[in-house]
Amino acid sequence: MQTFLIPGLWLDASSWDVVTRAVDRAGYHAHPLTMPGLESDETDRSHITLDSHIDYVVDLIDHAPADEEVALVAHSGGALVANGAVDRRPDRVTRVVYVDSWPGGEGAIVNDEIPHDDADMPFPGWDAFEEQDVRDITPELGAQIASHTHPSPAHAAVDPLHVHDEKRLDVPTTIITSSMTPEEMNEYIDGGAPWLDEVSRLSSLHIVGLPTGHWPQYTRPDELAALVVDALGEDDESD
């Protein structure tokens, strides 16, 4: 299995370091990604869109060995990139794992409330987030994470996702939820929360909990790595 690890806003491939090692040890061939525009602070991001990020992942899928399965693991804003790629290659992707995130459907956006211009969306600082999101991030850890961030391409965060192929809904999916419990997520799904409409339509869904904040790859990296490895090896099942 070839496993592509898609980071969320502001993060690069290094955010997956602990998960990468665990996935490789399990034989699932991890490929942590630095998305276009996240190479450095100085990168020109004005031409990079959400579709640019989806195209990048689709190209990697297309160049993966044809005789091997492909899995996607996505954190936070990377979820829309992952679902966009699954939509374009539903017969090639065999499993998706979302880390404190979920697939959005037609018209979904990552976040248009964080200050940005037409090119850049800089990391806004920890005060911009809700208490449950920053749980377990100490001042020292927060400073360490922030020092490794780069501005994200603004259009990758604010452009709407467009999906077309209903077969994407049949790809087995695991959601590792950290800033809410699986019970809370299921209550939102059962209650018809519109932001989880795409999730409610998945035919094979497994939700597991890892209680911490929105960045478990930093706050509980070993536990997250173990859950990702477990998810990659799961048989198809639904909650």
PDB file of N, CA, C and O in Angstrom, residues 32-64:
ATOM      1  N   PRO A  32       4.849  11.432   3.271  1.00  0.00           N
ATOM      2  CA  PRO A  32       4.364  12.688   3.842  1.00  0.00           C
ATOM      3  C   PRO A  32       4.550  13.816   2.834  1.00  0.00           C
ATOM      4  O   PRO A  32       5.596  13.925   2.195  1.00  0.00           O
ATOM      5  N   LEU A  33       3.543  14.660   2.705  1.00  0.00           N
ATOM      6  CA  LEU A  33       3.541  15.654   1.644  1.00  0.00           C
ATOM      7  C   LEU A  33       3.752  17.069   2.176  1.00  0.00           C
ATOM      8  O   LEU A  33       3.219  17.435   3.230  1.00  0.00           O
ATOM      9  N   THR A  34       4.526  17.828   1.438  1.00  0.00           N
ATOM     10  CA  THR A  34       4.545  19.281   1.568  1.00  0.00           C
ATOM     11  C   THR A  34       3.779  19.817   0.376  1.00  0.00           C
ATOM     12  O   THR A  34       4.206  19.653  -0.774  1.00  0.00           O
ATOM     13  N   MET A  35       2.638  20.403   0.621  1.00  0.00           N
ATOM     14  CA  MET A  35       1.769  20.807  -0.470  1.00  0.00           C
ATOM     15  C   MET A  35       2.322  22.031  -1.193  1.00  0.00           C
ATOM     16  O   MET A  35       3.081  22.827  -0.619  1.00  0.00           O
ATOM     17  N   PRO A  36       1.984  22.207  -2.468  1.00  0.00           N
ATOM     18  CA  PRO A  36       2.436  23.389  -3.209  1.00  0.00           C
ATOM     19  C   PRO A  36       2.119  24.679  -2.456  1.00  0.00           C
ATOM     20  O   PRO A  36       1.007  24.878  -1.967  1.00  0.00           O
ATOM     21  N   GLY A  37       3.124  25.522  -2.328  1.00  0.00           N
ATOM     22  CA  GLY A  37       2.983  26.786  -1.624  1.00  0.00           C
ATOM     23  C   GLY A  37       3.462  26.762  -0.198  1.00  0.00           C
ATOM     24  O   GLY A  37       3.593  27.820   0.432  1.00  0.00           O
ATOM     25  N   LEU A  38       3.745  25.578   0.326  1.00  0.00           N
ATOM     26  CA  LEU A  38       4.186  25.448   1.716  1.00  0.00           C
ATOM     27  C   LEU A  38       5.685  25.195   1.821  1.00  0.00           C
ATOM     28  O   LEU A  38       6.187  24.859   2.898  1.00  0.00           O
ATOM     29  N   GLU A  39       6.407  25.393   0.737  1.00  0.00           N
ATOM     30  CA  GLU A  39       7.837  25.097   0.741  1.00  0.00           C
ATOM     31  C   GLU A  39       8.635  26.073   1.601  1.00  0.00           C
ATOM     32  O   GLU A  39       9.642  25.695   2.209  1.00  0.00           O
ATOM     33  N   SER A  40       8.209  27.319   1.668  1.00  0.00           N
ATOM     34  CA  SER A  40       8.923  28.330   2.455  1.00  0.00           C
ATOM     35  C   SER A  40       8.026  29.534   2.640  1.00  0.00           C
ATOM     36  O   SER A  40       6.983  29.664   1.981  1.00  0.00           O
ATOM     37  N   ASP A  41       8.445  30.448   3.512  1.00  0.00           N
ATOM     38  CA  ASP A  41       7.690  31.687   3.685  1.00  0.00           C
ATOM     39  C   ASP A  41       7.688  32.521   2.413  1.00  0.00           C
ATOM     40  O   ASP A  41       6.744  33.270   2.157  1.00  0.00           O
ATOM     41  N   GLU A  42       8.747  32.424   1.625  1.00  0.00           N
ATOM     42  CA  GLU A  42       8.928  33.286   0.464  1.00  0.00           C
ATOM     43  C   GLU A  42       8.236  32.784  -0.793  1.00  0.00           C
ATOM     44  O   GLU A  42       8.204  33.477  -1.813  1.00  0.00           O
ATOM     45  N   THR A  43       7.662  31.584  -0.774  1.00  0.00           N
ATOM     46  CA  THR A  43       7.028  31.018  -1.964  1.00  0.00           C
ATOM     47  C   THR A  43       5.902  31.919  -2.467  1.00  0.00           C
ATOM     48  O   THR A  43       5.133  32.467  -1.684  1.00  0.00           O
ATOM     49  N   ASP A  44       5.806  32.062  -3.790  1.00  0.00           N
ATOM     50  CA  ASP A  44       4.699  32.793  -4.397  1.00  0.00           C
ATOM     51  C   ASP A  44       3.469  31.891  -4.396  1.00  0.00           C
ATOM     52  O   ASP A  44       3.411  30.869  -5.085  1.00  0.00           O
ATOM     53  N   ARG A  45       2.469  32.267  -3.616  1.00  0.00           N
ATOM     54  CA  ARG A  45       1.267  31.455  -3.483  1.00  0.00           C
ATOM     55  C   ARG A  45       0.069  32.024  -4.240  1.00  0.00           C
ATOM     56  O   ARG A  45      -1.035  31.474  -4.166  1.00  0.00           O
ATOM     57  N   SER A  46       0.266  33.080  -4.978  1.00  0.00           N
ATOM     58  CA  SER A  46      -0.862  33.784  -5.583  1.00  0.00           C
ATOM     59  C   SER A  46      -1.603  32.948  -6.619  1.00  0.00           C
ATOM     60  O   SER A  46      -2.792  33.170  -6.873  1.00  0.00           O
ATOM     61  N   HIS A  47      -0.930  31.982  -7.231  1.00  0.00           N
ATOM     62  CA  HIS A  47      -1.544  31.185  -8.297  1.00  0.00           C
ATOM     63  C   HIS A  47      -2.006  29.809  -7.820  1.00  0.00           C
ATOM     64  O   HIS A  47      -2.517  29.012  -8.614  1.00  0.00           O
ATOM     65  N   ILE A  48      -1.843  29.514  -6.528  1.00  0.00           N
ATOM     66  CA  ILE A  48      -2.139  28.177  -6.014  1.00  0.00           C
ATOM     67  C   ILE A  48      -3.560  28.149  -5.447  1.00  0.00           C
ATOM     68  O   ILE A  48      -3.932  28.969  -4.621  1.00  0.00           O
ATOM     69  N   THR A  49      -4.327  27.177  -5.899  1.00  0.00           N
ATOM     70  CA  THR A  49      -5.733  27.058  -5.529  1.00  0.00           C
ATOM     71  C   THR A  49      -5.987  25.723  -4.834  1.00  0.00           C
ATOM     72  O   THR A  49      -5.097  24.870  -4.752  1.00  0.00           O
ATOM     73  N   LEU A  50      -7.210  25.527  -4.388  1.00  0.00           N
ATOM     74  CA  LEU A  50      -7.593  24.217  -3.851  1.00  0.00           C
ATOM     75  C   LEU A  50      -7.419  23.151  -4.923  1.00  0.00           C
ATOM     76  O   LEU A  50      -6.912  22.051  -4.650  1.00  0.00           O
ATOM     77  N   ASP A  51      -7.804  23.456  -6.153  1.00  0.00           N
ATOM     78  CA  ASP A  51      -7.622  22.489  -7.241  1.00  0.00           C
ATOM     79  C   ASP A  51      -6.149  22.180  -7.479  1.00  0.00           C
ATOM     80  O   ASP A  51      -5.809  21.049  -7.859  1.00  0.00           O
ATOM     81  N   SER A  52      -5.268  23.161  -7.260  1.00  0.00           N
ATOM     82  CA  SER A  52      -3.833  22.900  -7.391  1.00  0.00           C
ATOM     83  C   SER A  52      -3.407  21.802  -6.427  1.00  0.00           C
ATOM     84  O   SER A  52      -2.625  20.911  -6.790  1.00  0.00           O
ATOM     85  N   HIS A  53      -3.897  21.864  -5.208  1.00  0.00           N
ATOM     86  CA  HIS A  53      -3.550  20.848  -4.214  1.00  0.00           C
ATOM     87  C   HIS A  53      -4.166  19.497  -4.559  1.00  0.00           C
ATOM     88  O   HIS A  53      -3.515  18.453  -4.423  1.00  0.00           O
ATOM     89  N   ILE A  54      -5.402  19.505  -5.021  1.00  0.00           N
ATOM     90  CA  ILE A  54      -6.033  18.247  -5.424  1.00  0.00           C
ATOM     91  C   ILE A  54      -5.286  17.646  -6.612  1.00  0.00           C
ATOM     92  O   ILE A  54      -5.000  16.439  -6.636  1.00  0.00           O
ATOM     93  N   ASP A  55      -4.961  18.468  -7.596  1.00  0.00           N
ATOM     94  CA  ASP A  55      -4.216  17.983  -8.767  1.00  0.00           C
ATOM     95  C   ASP A  55      -2.888  17.355  -8.354  1.00  0.00           C
ATOM     96  O   ASP A  55      -2.458  16.349  -8.929  1.00  0.00           O
ATOM     97  N   TYR A  56      -2.230  17.960  -7.385  1.00  0.00           N
ATOM     98  CA  TYR A  56      -0.943  17.456  -6.911  1.00  0.00           C
ATOM     99  C   TYR A  56      -1.091  16.046  -6.347  1.00  0.00           C
ATOM    100  O   TYR A  56      -0.297  15.147  -6.664  1.00  0.00           O
ATOM    101  N   VAL A  57      -2.112  15.834  -5.535  1.00  0.00           N
ATOM    102  CA  VAL A  57      -2.317  14.512  -4.945  1.00  0.00           C
ATOM    103  C   VAL A  57      -2.765  13.516  -6.009  1.00  0.00           C
ATOM    104  O   VAL A  57      -2.312  12.361  -6.018  1.00  0.00           O
ATOM    105  N   VAL A  58      -3.629  13.927  -6.913  1.00  0.00           N
ATOM    106  CA  VAL A  58      -4.075  13.025  -7.977  1.00  0.00           C
ATOM    107  C   VAL A  58      -2.893  12.579  -8.836  1.00  0.00           C
ATOM    108  O   VAL A  58      -2.799  11.398  -9.221  1.00  0.00           O
ATOM    109  N   ASP A  59      -1.984  13.482  -9.117  1.00  0.00           N
ATOM    110  CA  ASP A  59      -0.803  13.102  -9.894  1.00  0.00           C
ATOM    111  C   ASP A  59       0.031  12.061  -9.152  1.00  0.00           C
ATOM    112  O   ASP A  59       0.549  11.110  -9.770  1.00  0.00           O
ATOM    113  N   LEU A  60       0.173  12.200  -7.849  1.00  0.00           N
ATOM    114  CA  LEU A  60       0.895  11.196  -7.067  1.00  0.00           C
ATOM    115  C   LEU A  60       0.175   9.849  -7.106  1.00  0.00           C
ATOM    116  O   LEU A  60       0.814   8.797  -7.217  1.00  0.00           O
ATOM    117  N   ILE A  61      -1.132   9.881  -7.002  1.00  0.00           N
ATOM    118  CA  ILE A  61      -1.904   8.636  -7.103  1.00  0.00           C
ATOM    119  C   ILE A  61      -1.675   7.976  -8.459  1.00  0.00           C
ATOM    120  O   ILE A  61      -1.451   6.763  -8.553  1.00  0.00           O
ATOM    121  N   ASP A  62      -1.719   8.774  -9.511  1.00  0.00           N
ATOM    122  CA  ASP A  62      -1.562   8.229 -10.864  1.00  0.00           C
ATOM    123  C   ASP A  62      -0.185   7.620 -11.090  1.00  0.00           C
ATOM    124  O   ASP A  62      -0.030   6.736 -11.940  1.00  0.00           O
ATOM    125  N   HIS A  63       0.815   8.105 -10.363  1.00  0.00           N
ATOM    126  CA  HIS A  63       2.180   7.599 -10.530  1.00  0.00           C
ATOM    127  C   HIS A  63       2.538   6.518  -9.509  1.00  0.00           C
ATOM    128  O   HIS A  63       3.658   6.012  -9.523  1.00  0.00           O
ATOM    129  N   ALA A  64       1.598   6.170  -8.640  1.00  0.00           N
ATOM    130  CA  ALA A  64       1.843   5.071  -7.704  1.00  0.00           C
ATOM    131  C   ALA A  64       1.838   3.746  -8.469  1.00  0.00           C
ATOM    132  O   ALA A  64       1.179   3.620  -9.506  1.00  0.00           O
TER     133      ALA A  64
END
